[in-house]
Tab-separated table of C-alpha atoms in Angstrom:
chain	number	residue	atom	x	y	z
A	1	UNK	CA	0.000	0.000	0.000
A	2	UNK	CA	1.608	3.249	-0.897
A	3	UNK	CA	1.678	6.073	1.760
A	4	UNK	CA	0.213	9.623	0.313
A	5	UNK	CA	0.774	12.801	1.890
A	6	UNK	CA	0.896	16.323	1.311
A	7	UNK	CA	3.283	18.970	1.436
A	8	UNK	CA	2.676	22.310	2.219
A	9	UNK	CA	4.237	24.942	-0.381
A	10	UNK	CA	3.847	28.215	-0.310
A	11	UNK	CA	1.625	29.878	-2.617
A	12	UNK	CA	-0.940	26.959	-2.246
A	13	UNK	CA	0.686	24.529	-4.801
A	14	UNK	CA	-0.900	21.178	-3.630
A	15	UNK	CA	2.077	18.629	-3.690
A	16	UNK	CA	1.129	14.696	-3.359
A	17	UNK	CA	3.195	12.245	-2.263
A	18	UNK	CA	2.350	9.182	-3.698
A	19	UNK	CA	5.174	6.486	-2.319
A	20	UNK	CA	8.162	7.920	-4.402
A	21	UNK	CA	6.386	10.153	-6.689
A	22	UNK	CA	5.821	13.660	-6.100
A	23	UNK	CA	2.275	15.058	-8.015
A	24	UNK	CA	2.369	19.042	-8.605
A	25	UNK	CA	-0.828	20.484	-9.659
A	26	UNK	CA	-0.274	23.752	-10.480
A	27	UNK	CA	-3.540	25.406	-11.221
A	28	UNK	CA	-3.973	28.888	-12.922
A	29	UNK	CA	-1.092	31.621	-13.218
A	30	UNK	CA	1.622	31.042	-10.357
A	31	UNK	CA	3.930	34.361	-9.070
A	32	UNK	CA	7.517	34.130	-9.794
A	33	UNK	CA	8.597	34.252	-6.493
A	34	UNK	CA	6.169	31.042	-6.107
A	35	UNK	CA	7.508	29.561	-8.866
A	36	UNK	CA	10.899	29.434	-7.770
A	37	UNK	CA	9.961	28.622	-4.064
A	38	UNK	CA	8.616	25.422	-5.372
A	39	UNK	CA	11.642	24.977	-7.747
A	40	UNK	CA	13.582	24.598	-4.609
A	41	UNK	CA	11.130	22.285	-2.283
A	42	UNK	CA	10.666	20.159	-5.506
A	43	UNK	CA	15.248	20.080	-5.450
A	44	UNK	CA	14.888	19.892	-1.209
A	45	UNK	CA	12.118	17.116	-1.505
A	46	UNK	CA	13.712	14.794	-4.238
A	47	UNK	CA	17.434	14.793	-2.616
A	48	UNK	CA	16.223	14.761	1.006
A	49	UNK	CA	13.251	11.451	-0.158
A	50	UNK	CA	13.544	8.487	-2.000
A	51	UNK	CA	11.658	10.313	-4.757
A	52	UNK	CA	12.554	8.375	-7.893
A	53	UNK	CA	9.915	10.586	-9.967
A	54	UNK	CA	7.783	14.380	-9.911
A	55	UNK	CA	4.189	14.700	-12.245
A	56	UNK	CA	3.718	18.152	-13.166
A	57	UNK	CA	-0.025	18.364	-13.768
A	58	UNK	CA	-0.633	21.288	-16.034
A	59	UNK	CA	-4.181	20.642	-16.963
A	60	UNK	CA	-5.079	23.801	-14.630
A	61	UNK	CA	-2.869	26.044	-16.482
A	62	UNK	CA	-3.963	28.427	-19.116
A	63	UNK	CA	-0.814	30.189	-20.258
A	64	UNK	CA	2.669	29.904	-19.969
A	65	UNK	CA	5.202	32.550	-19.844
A	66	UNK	CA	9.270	31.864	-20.832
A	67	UNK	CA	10.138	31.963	-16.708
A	68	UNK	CA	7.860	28.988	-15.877
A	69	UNK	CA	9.519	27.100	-19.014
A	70	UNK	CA	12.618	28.033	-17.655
A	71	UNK	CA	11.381	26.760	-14.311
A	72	UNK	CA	9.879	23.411	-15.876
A	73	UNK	CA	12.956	22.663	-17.547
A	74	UNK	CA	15.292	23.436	-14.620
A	75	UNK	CA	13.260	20.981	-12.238
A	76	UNK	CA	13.215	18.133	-15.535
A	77	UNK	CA	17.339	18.992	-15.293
A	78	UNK	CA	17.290	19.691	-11.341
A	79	UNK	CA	15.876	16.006	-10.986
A	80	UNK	CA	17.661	14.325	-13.536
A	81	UNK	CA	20.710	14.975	-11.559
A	82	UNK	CA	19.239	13.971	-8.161
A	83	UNK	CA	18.178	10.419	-10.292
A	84	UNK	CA	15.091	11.159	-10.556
A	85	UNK	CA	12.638	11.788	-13.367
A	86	UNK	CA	10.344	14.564	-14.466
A	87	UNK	CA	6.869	13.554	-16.297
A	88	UNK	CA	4.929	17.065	-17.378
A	89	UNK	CA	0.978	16.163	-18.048
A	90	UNK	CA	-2.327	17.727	-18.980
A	91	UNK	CA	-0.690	20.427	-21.131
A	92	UNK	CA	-3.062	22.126	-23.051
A	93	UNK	CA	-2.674	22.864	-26.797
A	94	UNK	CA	-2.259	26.761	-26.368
A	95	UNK	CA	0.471	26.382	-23.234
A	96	UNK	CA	2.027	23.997	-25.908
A	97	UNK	CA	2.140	26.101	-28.825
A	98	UNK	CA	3.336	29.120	-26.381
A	99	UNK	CA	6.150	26.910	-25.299
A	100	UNK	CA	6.972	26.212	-29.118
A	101	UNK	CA	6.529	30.131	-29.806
A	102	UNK	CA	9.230	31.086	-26.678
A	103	UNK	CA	11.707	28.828	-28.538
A	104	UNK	CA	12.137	26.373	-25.340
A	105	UNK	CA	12.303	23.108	-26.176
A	106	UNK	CA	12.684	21.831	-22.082
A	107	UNK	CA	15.175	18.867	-23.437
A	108	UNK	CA	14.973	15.820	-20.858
A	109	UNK	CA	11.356	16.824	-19.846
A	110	UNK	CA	9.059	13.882	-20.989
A	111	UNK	CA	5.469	14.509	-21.571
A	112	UNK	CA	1.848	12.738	-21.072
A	113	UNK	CA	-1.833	13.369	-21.670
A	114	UNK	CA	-2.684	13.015	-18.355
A	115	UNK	CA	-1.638	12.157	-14.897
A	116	UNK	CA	-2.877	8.091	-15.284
A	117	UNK	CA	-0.480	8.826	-18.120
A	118	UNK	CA	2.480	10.078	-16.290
A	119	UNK	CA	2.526	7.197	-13.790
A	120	UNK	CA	3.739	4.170	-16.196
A	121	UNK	CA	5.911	6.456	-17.108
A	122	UNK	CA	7.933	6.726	-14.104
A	123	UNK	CA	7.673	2.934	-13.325
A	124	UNK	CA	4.783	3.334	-10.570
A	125	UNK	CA	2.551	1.312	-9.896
A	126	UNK	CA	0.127	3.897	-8.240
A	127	UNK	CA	-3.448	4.068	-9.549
A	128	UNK	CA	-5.464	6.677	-10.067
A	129	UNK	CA	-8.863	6.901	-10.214
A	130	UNK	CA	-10.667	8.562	-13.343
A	131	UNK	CA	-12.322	11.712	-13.006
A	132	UNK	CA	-15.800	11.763	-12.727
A	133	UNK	CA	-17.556	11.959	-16.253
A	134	UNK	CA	-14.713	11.425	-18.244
A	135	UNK	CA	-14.767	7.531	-19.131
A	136	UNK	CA	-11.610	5.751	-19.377
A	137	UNK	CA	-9.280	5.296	-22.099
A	138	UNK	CA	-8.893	1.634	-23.665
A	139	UNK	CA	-5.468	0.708	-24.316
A	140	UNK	CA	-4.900	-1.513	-27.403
């Protein structure tokens, strides 16, 4: 059974701990100063834990500006180094085409539809439940 708990960042970015996974949910436009704060918990967090992996979970995120690239690819490199891996999901069309637009590329930063995506991904075994009124996906 896999322990979950919840870390409290500033700026109200809910962080799950699901075994050694770390699930970010950022949801609408985050500060700068918020933005880096968790930059450094997520660094604190995966060399102080036996994180192995972090989900960023986008889906709540209507635009993107070049500092939180900057700041997605730093944690995808940030982790990397700390052997760990970085899974971004639920990126909407227009934060991907703004991403494309800025010229960042975030190299080493793996992507997924979703957050039941994200998790194979990372070698977990963790499952999540689907939300409510969205069926599931059949895999072939």
């Amino acid at each position: 059974m896999t322990s979950a708990s919840t870390f409290p960042y500033e700026g109200h970015v809910p962080v799950l701990r699901l075994g050694g996974i770390l699930l970010v949910t950022l949801q609408g436009d985050l500060y700068d100063s918020t933005a880096e704060q968790l930059r450094q918990d997520i660094g604190e967090t995966v060399s102080d834990s036996a994180i192995t992996g972090v989900v960023i979970d986008l889906s709540g995120v209507e635009i993107v500006d070049s500092f939180m690239g900057r700041v997605l690819s730093d944690v995808a490199a940030m982790t990397r180094l700390l052997s760990a891996q970085t899974v971004v999901a639920g990126m909407r069309p227009a934060v991907a085409i703004t991403l494309v637009e800025l010229g960042l590329t975030l190299p080493g930063l793996r992507t997924a539809l979703t957050t039941e995506d994200a998790l194979p991904l990372l070698g977990s075994e963790v499952s999540v439940l689907p939300r409510a009124g969205r069926g599931r996906r059949e895999r072939p």
